[in-house]
Every structure is written in structure tokens, then in C-alpha cells.
PDB file of C-alpha atoms in Angstrom:
ATOM      1  CA  ALA A   1      55.534-116.178  29.723  1.00 36.00           C
ATOM      2  CA  GLY A   2      53.915-117.037  26.646  1.00 39.00           C
ATOM      3  CA  GLY A   3      50.949-118.854  28.244  1.00 39.00           C
ATOM      4  CA  THR A   4      53.237-121.432  29.537  1.00 39.00           C
ATOM      5  CA  GLY A   5      52.244-120.785  33.218  1.00 38.00           C
ATOM      6  CA  VAL A   6      55.988-120.632  34.171  1.00 33.00           C
ATOM      7  CA  VAL A   7      56.717-117.872  36.518  1.00 30.00           C
ATOM      8  CA  VAL A   8      60.535-117.289  37.446  1.00 30.00           C
ATOM      9  CA  PHE A   9      61.293-115.386  40.578  1.00 32.00           C
ATOM     10  CA  LEU A  10      64.952-114.130  40.788  1.00 37.00           C
ATOM     11  CA  MET A  11      66.593-113.503  44.226  1.00 46.00           C
ATOM     12  CA  GLY A  12      70.070-111.674  44.188  1.00 64.00           C
ATOM     13  CA  LEU A  13      72.814-113.290  46.206  1.00 67.00           C
ATOM     14  CA  ILE A  14      72.261-112.182  49.893  1.00 75.00           C
ATOM     15  CA  PHE A  15      75.330-113.133  51.862  1.00 69.00           C
ATOM     16  CA  ASP A  16      74.973-115.820  54.473  1.00 72.00           C
ATOM     17  CA  ILE A  17      77.621-116.622  57.024  1.00 75.00           C
ATOM     18  CA  GLN A  18      79.648-119.127  54.610  1.00 76.00           C
ATOM     19  CA  THR A  19      79.366-116.593  51.595  1.00 74.00           C
ATOM     20  CA  ALA A  20      80.435-113.635  53.886  1.00 68.00           C
ATOM     21  CA  ARG A  21      83.574-115.639  55.205  1.00 76.00           C
ATOM     22  CA  LEU A  22      84.411-116.286  51.501  1.00 77.00           C
ATOM     23  CA  TYR A  23      84.030-112.517  50.721  1.00 72.00           C
ATOM     24  CA  GLU A  24      86.049-111.525  53.806  1.00 78.00           C
ATOM     25  CA  SER A  25      88.840-114.259  52.927  1.00 79.00           C
ATOM     26  CA  TRP A  26      89.105-112.590  49.376  1.00 73.00           C
ATOM     27  CA  CYS A  27      89.017-109.068  50.737  1.00 72.00           C
ATOM     28  CA  ARG A  28      92.166-110.109  52.749  1.00 79.00           C
ATOM     29  CA  SER A  29      94.006-111.735  50.019  1.00 83.00           C
ATOM     30  CA  PRO A  30      96.418-109.789  47.899  1.00 83.00           C
ATOM     31  CA  GLN A  31      94.172-109.285  45.042  1.00 77.00           C
ATOM     32  CA  GLY A  32      91.227-108.206  47.199  1.00 76.00           C
ATOM     33  CA  ARG A  33      93.461-105.635  48.959  1.00 79.00           C
ATOM     34  CA  ALA A  34      94.711-104.269  45.741  1.00 79.00           C
ATOM     35  CA  MET A  35      91.301-104.030  44.501  1.00 77.00           C
ATOM     36  CA  GLU A  36      90.068-102.275  47.546  1.00 81.00           C
ATOM     37  CA  ARG A  37      93.135 -99.737  47.210  1.00 83.00           C
ATOM     38  CA  SER A  38      92.076 -99.038  43.550  1.00 80.00           C
ATOM     39  CA  ALA A  39      88.515 -98.634  44.706  1.00 80.00           C
ATOM     40  CA  GLU A  40      89.702 -96.025  47.417  1.00 87.00           C
ATOM     41  CA  LYS A  41      92.008 -94.053  44.996  1.00 88.00           C
ATOM     42  CA  LEU A  42      89.166 -93.611  42.523  1.00 85.00           C
ATOM     43  CA  THR A  43      86.557 -92.458  44.727  1.00 86.00           C
ATOM     44  CA  LEU A  44      88.804 -89.905  46.250  1.00 89.00           C
ATOM     45  CA  THR A  45      89.731 -88.666  42.532  1.00 89.00           C
ATOM     46  CA  LEU A  46      86.246 -89.166  41.085  1.00 88.00           C
ATOM     47  CA  LEU A  47      83.870 -88.005  44.160  1.00 89.00           C
ATOM     48  CA  ASN A  48      86.196 -85.435  45.588  1.00 92.00           C
ATOM     49  CA  PRO A  49      84.410 -86.122  49.000  1.00 95.00           C
ATOM     50  CA  GLN A  50      84.681 -83.211  51.429  1.00 95.00           C
ATOM     51  CA  PRO A  51      84.441 -83.686  55.228  1.00 96.00           C
ATOM     52  CA  GLY A  52      80.896 -83.471  56.555  1.00 97.00           C
ATOM     53  CA  GLU A  53      79.235 -84.809  53.302  1.00 97.00           C
ATOM     54  CA  ARG A  54      76.632 -87.510  53.561  1.00 98.00           C
ATOM     55  CA  VAL A  55      77.594 -90.773  51.812  1.00 98.00           C
ATOM     56  CA  LEU A  56      75.646 -93.744  51.459  1.00 98.00           C
ATOM     57  CA  ASP A  57      77.206 -97.048  50.827  1.00 98.00           C
ATOM     58  CA  ILE A  58      74.850 -99.295  48.972  1.00 98.00           C
ATOM     59  CA  GLY A  59      75.846-103.059  49.693  1.00 95.00           C
ATOM     60  CA  CYS A  60      78.150-102.062  52.427  1.00 95.00           C
ATOM     61  CA  GLY A  61      78.879-105.420  53.539  1.00 91.00           C
ATOM     62  CA  ALA A  62      81.043-105.668  56.537  1.00 91.00           C
ATOM     63  CA  GLY A  63      81.850-101.849  56.328  1.00 94.00           C
ATOM     64  CA  ASN A  64      85.245-101.728  54.875  1.00 91.00           C
ATOM     65  CA  HIS A  65      84.475 -98.567  52.693  1.00 94.00           C
ATOM     66  CA  LEU A  66      82.386 -97.091  55.371  1.00 97.00           C
ATOM     67  CA  ILE A  67      85.526 -97.285  57.456  1.00 95.00           C
ATOM     68  CA  PHE A  68      87.376 -95.415  54.859  1.00 95.00           C
ATOM     69  CA  PHE A  69      84.997 -92.948  54.396  1.00 96.00           C
ATOM     70  CA  SER A  70      84.692 -92.272  58.150  1.00 96.00           C
ATOM     71  CA  LYS A  71      88.446 -91.676  58.431  1.00 95.00           C
ATOM     72  CA  LEU A  72      87.875 -88.946  55.753  1.00 96.00           C
ATOM     73  CA  GLY A  73      85.374 -86.997  57.970  1.00 96.00           C
ATOM     74  CA  LEU A  74      82.211 -88.069  56.000  1.00 97.00           C
ATOM     75  CA  ASP A  75      78.726 -88.440  57.590  1.00 97.00           C
ATOM     76  CA  ILE A  76      78.313 -92.336  56.671  1.00 98.00           C
ATOM     77  CA  THR A  77      75.332 -94.659  56.082  1.00 98.00           C
ATOM     78  CA  GLY A  78      75.479 -98.215  54.857  1.00 98.00           C
ATOM     79  CA  ILE A  79      72.746-100.527  53.759  1.00 98.00           C
ATOM     80  CA  ASP A  80      72.816-104.158  52.931  1.00 95.00           C
ATOM     81  CA  ALA A  81      70.438-107.122  52.180  1.00 93.00           C
ATOM     82  CA  SER A  82      72.382-109.239  54.469  1.00 91.00           C
ATOM     83  CA  PRO A  83      71.499-109.420  58.209  1.00 92.00           C
ATOM     84  CA  TYR A  84      74.810-111.057  58.912  1.00 90.00           C
ATOM     85  CA  MET A  85      76.760-108.325  57.047  1.00 91.00           C
ATOM     86  CA  ILE A  86      74.923-105.654  58.554  1.00 95.00           C
ATOM     87  CA  SER A  87      75.565-107.289  62.057  1.00 93.00           C
ATOM     88  CA  THR A  88      79.268-107.420  61.223  1.00 93.00           C
ATOM     89  CA  ALA A  89      79.417-103.829  60.084  1.00 95.00           C
ATOM     90  CA  ARG A  90      77.530-102.691  63.335  1.00 96.00           C
ATOM     91  CA  GLU A  91      80.379-104.605  65.488  1.00 95.00           C
ATOM     92  CA  ARG A  92      83.172-102.875  63.448  1.00 94.00           C
ATOM     93  CA  LEU A  93      81.552 -99.225  63.131  1.00 95.00           C
ATOM     94  CA  GLY A  94      79.247 -98.728  66.228  1.00 91.00           C
ATOM     95  CA  SER A  95      77.663 -95.695  66.453  1.00 90.00           C
ATOM     96  CA  ARG A  96      79.608 -93.898  63.893  1.00 89.00           C
ATOM     97  CA  CYS A  97      77.516 -95.169  61.164  1.00 95.00           C
ATOM     98  CA  ALA A  98      73.723 -95.482  60.437  1.00 96.00           C
ATOM     99  CA  LEU A  99      73.254 -98.985  59.199  1.00 97.00           C
ATOM    100  CA  ASN A 100      69.989-100.365  57.483  1.00 97.00           C
ATOM    101  CA  ARG A 101      69.125-103.839  56.127  1.00 96.00           C
ATOM    102  CA  GLY A 102      67.423-103.374  52.831  1.00 95.00           C
ATOM    103  CA  LEU A 103      67.290-103.727  49.137  1.00 95.00           C
ATOM    104  CA  ALA A 104      69.558-101.884  46.642  1.00 96.00           C
ATOM    105  CA  GLU A 105      66.427-101.709  44.385  1.00 95.00           C
ATOM    106  CA  ASP A 106      64.178-100.253  47.021  1.00 96.00           C
ATOM    107  CA  LEU A 107      66.179 -97.907  49.161  1.00 98.00           C
ATOM    108  CA  PRO A 108      64.231 -96.379  52.188  1.00 98.00           C
ATOM    109  CA  TYR A 109      65.680 -92.884  51.811  1.00 98.00           C
ATOM    110  CA  ASP A 110      64.411 -89.619  50.694  1.00 98.00           C
ATOM    111  CA  ASP A 111      65.151 -87.922  47.160  1.00 98.00           C
ATOM    112  CA  ASN A 112      68.548 -86.367  47.292  1.00 98.00           C
ATOM    113  CA  GLU A 113      69.075 -87.342  50.799  1.00 98.00           C
ATOM    114  CA  PHE A 114      72.862 -88.075  50.460  1.00 98.00           C
ATOM    115  CA  ASP A 115      75.488 -85.996  48.937  1.00 98.00           C
ATOM    116  CA  LEU A 116      77.456 -89.073  47.518  1.00 97.00           C
ATOM    117  CA  VAL A 117      76.398 -92.621  46.763  1.00 98.00           C
ATOM    118  CA  VAL A 118      78.587 -95.702  46.310  1.00 96.00           C
ATOM    119  CA  LEU A 119      77.987 -99.133  44.949  1.00 95.00           C
ATOM    120  CA  ILE A 120      81.341-100.896  45.058  1.00 91.00           C
ATOM    121  CA  ASN A 121      81.200-104.731  44.164  1.00 85.00           C
ATOM    122  CA  THR A 122      77.510-104.487  44.658  1.00 90.00           C
ATOM    123  CA  LEU A 123      75.957-104.742  41.133  1.00 86.00           C
ATOM    124  CA  GLU A 124      77.647-108.022  40.634  1.00 81.00           C
ATOM    125  CA  PHE A 125      75.249-109.430  43.138  1.00 81.00           C
ATOM    126  CA  LEU A 126      71.932-107.832  42.132  1.00 86.00           C
ATOM    127  CA  ASP A 127      69.203-109.254  39.965  1.00 83.00           C
ATOM    128  CA  ASP A 128      67.933-105.887  39.023  1.00 90.00           C
ATOM    129  CA  PRO A 129      71.383-103.750  38.697  1.00 90.00           C
ATOM    130  CA  LEU A 130      69.454-101.033  36.485  1.00 93.00           C
ATOM    131  CA  GLN A 131      66.584-100.442  39.336  1.00 95.00           C
ATOM    132  CA  ALA A 132      69.530-100.329  41.992  1.00 95.00           C
ATOM    133  CA  LEU A 133      71.201 -97.666  39.752  1.00 95.00           C
ATOM    134  CA  ARG A 134      67.866 -95.624  39.511  1.00 96.00           C
ATOM    135  CA  GLU A 135      67.662 -95.793  43.311  1.00 98.00           C
ATOM    136  CA  ALA A 136      71.045 -94.625  43.815  1.00 98.00           C
ATOM    137  CA  GLY A 137      70.397 -91.664  41.463  1.00 97.00           C
ATOM    138  CA  ARG A 138      67.384 -91.070  43.218  1.00 98.00           C
ATOM    139  CA  VAL A 139      68.880 -90.738  46.785  1.00 98.00           C
ATOM    140  CA  ALA A 140      72.228 -88.923  45.443  1.00 98.00           C
ATOM    141  CA  ASN A 141      72.189 -85.095  45.021  1.00 96.00           C
ATOM    142  CA  ARG A 142      75.704 -84.579  44.050  1.00 94.00           C
ATOM    143  CA  ARG A 143      77.398 -87.998  42.666  1.00 95.00           C
ATOM    144  CA  VAL A 144      76.943 -91.636  42.411  1.00 95.00           C
ATOM    145  CA  PHE A 145      80.303 -93.948  42.110  1.00 93.00           C
ATOM    146  CA  ILE A 146      80.027 -97.597  40.631  1.00 91.00           C
ATOM    147  CA  GLY A 147      82.924 -99.836  41.234  1.00 85.00           C
ATOM    148  CA  VAL A 148      82.331-103.087  39.374  1.00 78.00           C
ATOM    149  CA  MET A 149      84.587-106.024  38.419  1.00 69.00           C
ATOM    150  CA  ASN A 150      83.645-106.856  35.079  1.00 61.00           C
ATOM    151  CA  SER A 151      84.546-110.127  33.270  1.00 58.00           C
ATOM    152  CA  LEU A 152      87.265-108.382  30.901  1.00 54.00           C
ATOM    153  CA  SER A 153      89.091-106.780  34.145  1.00 57.00           C
ATOM    154  CA  TRP A 154      92.563-108.407  34.859  1.00 54.00           C
ATOM    155  CA  HIS A 155      91.310-109.448  38.199  1.00 55.00           C
ATOM    156  CA  CYS A 156      88.180-111.238  36.937  1.00 58.00           C
ATOM    157  CA  LEU A 157      90.191-113.089  34.210  1.00 56.00           C
ATOM    158  CA  ARG A 158      92.727-114.239  36.738  1.00 61.00           C
ATOM    159  CA  ALA A 159      90.061-115.243  39.109  1.00 62.00           C
ATOM    160  CA  LYS A 160      88.125-117.306  36.481  1.00 60.00           C
ATOM    161  CA  LEU A 161      91.470-119.126  35.589  1.00 59.00           C
ATOM    162  CA  GLN A 162      91.957-119.819  39.219  1.00 64.00           C
ATOM    163  CA  ALA A 163      88.535-120.961  40.011  1.00 64.00           C
ATOM    164  CA  LEU A 164      89.023-123.488  37.349  1.00 60.00           C
ATOM    165  CA  PHE A 165      91.101-125.170  40.229  1.00 63.00           C
ATOM    166  CA  ARG A 166      89.125-124.201  43.355  1.00 62.00           C
ATOM    167  CA  ASN A 167      85.826-122.987  44.251  1.00 59.00           C
ATOM    168  CA  SER A 168      85.229-119.203  44.234  1.00 53.00           C
ATOM    169  CA  LEU A 169      82.770-116.726  45.598  1.00 55.00           C
ATOM    170  CA  PHE A 170      82.479-115.143  42.041  1.00 52.00           C
ATOM    171  CA  ASP A 171      81.318-118.569  40.602  1.00 51.00           C
ATOM    172  CA  HIS A 172      77.857-117.625  42.005  1.00 50.00           C
TER     173      HIS A 172
END
């Protein structure tokens, strides 16, 4: 910009095997399980999902939330930029779920295709979260749920303190 000839390309964090293992380890930790339980309670309260509704999990990862939504009788679809995470989700969910590899900022779905759209622990890893939110709103016809760990949450403050003593996924 400004005639400097410098062009900067940003790339969100797309989980490779090592990063995925760090994230999966965090999900199994007491803090991760507590966050998952909180997200599940909030989605039930705020989305009021009804059996048969179509839900899209943007940044579905290994499919943890998709499994939860499947148990509620929802028609589940997931998308993630990581081929490793999509492969893991496919192993866990089999044919119960439509899974696609793609970017949150450019969803390969029609307008209003889903009743519900969720982004849980997704925005933190994107370069253009505003565009991802636009896309989520475009493909949802009822509600969008956004679950983020912000820098002022108890979990993130504690994670920052712990990160002083060891490497953490959320340092990235």
C-alpha cells in the first residue's frame, strides 16, 4: 500500500495433523469439556433446534458439535478448511453427515439453504471473520449461533497464564 510495492497475503490457521492433535487434546481437557458443555447448553437455549431442521457447522473440525446435533435429530452438514479435520469427521460420522472442505469466507451453499448455522470456536482462526459472518447469514434462513472465546473470558485469561509456562494452540 502507499506505493511501497508490498503486498501482504493472510492465511487463516488451517489445522494440520499437529495442530489438530493439539486442539483435540484441548477438547479432552477439563477446560475444553467445560467449554463444549457450555456451547451445547447455549445452542439449545438460543437456537431452540427442532428435529429435522438443517444445520451447518462452519469450521466443524473433527465433528464434535455435529455429533451433538445429530443426537438432537437434526439434518447435519459440516464444512472445514482442513482436509485432516474433514477426514477425521468423516471417520466419526460416516454417512450421517454431509461434509465438505471449504472456506468459511466463501461457502459453497445456496442462500437460505440451512435453518441454523453455527460457528463455534471458528472465528478465532480466520483472517476475515466479517466475511465469514456475511456468508453464515447468507446461507441461514432462521438463526446463526456464534461461539467465540474472547480475550476477556475466564478460560482465555487462564489459558494465557498457562501459556506462559507451555506452548498452547491459542498462541497462534
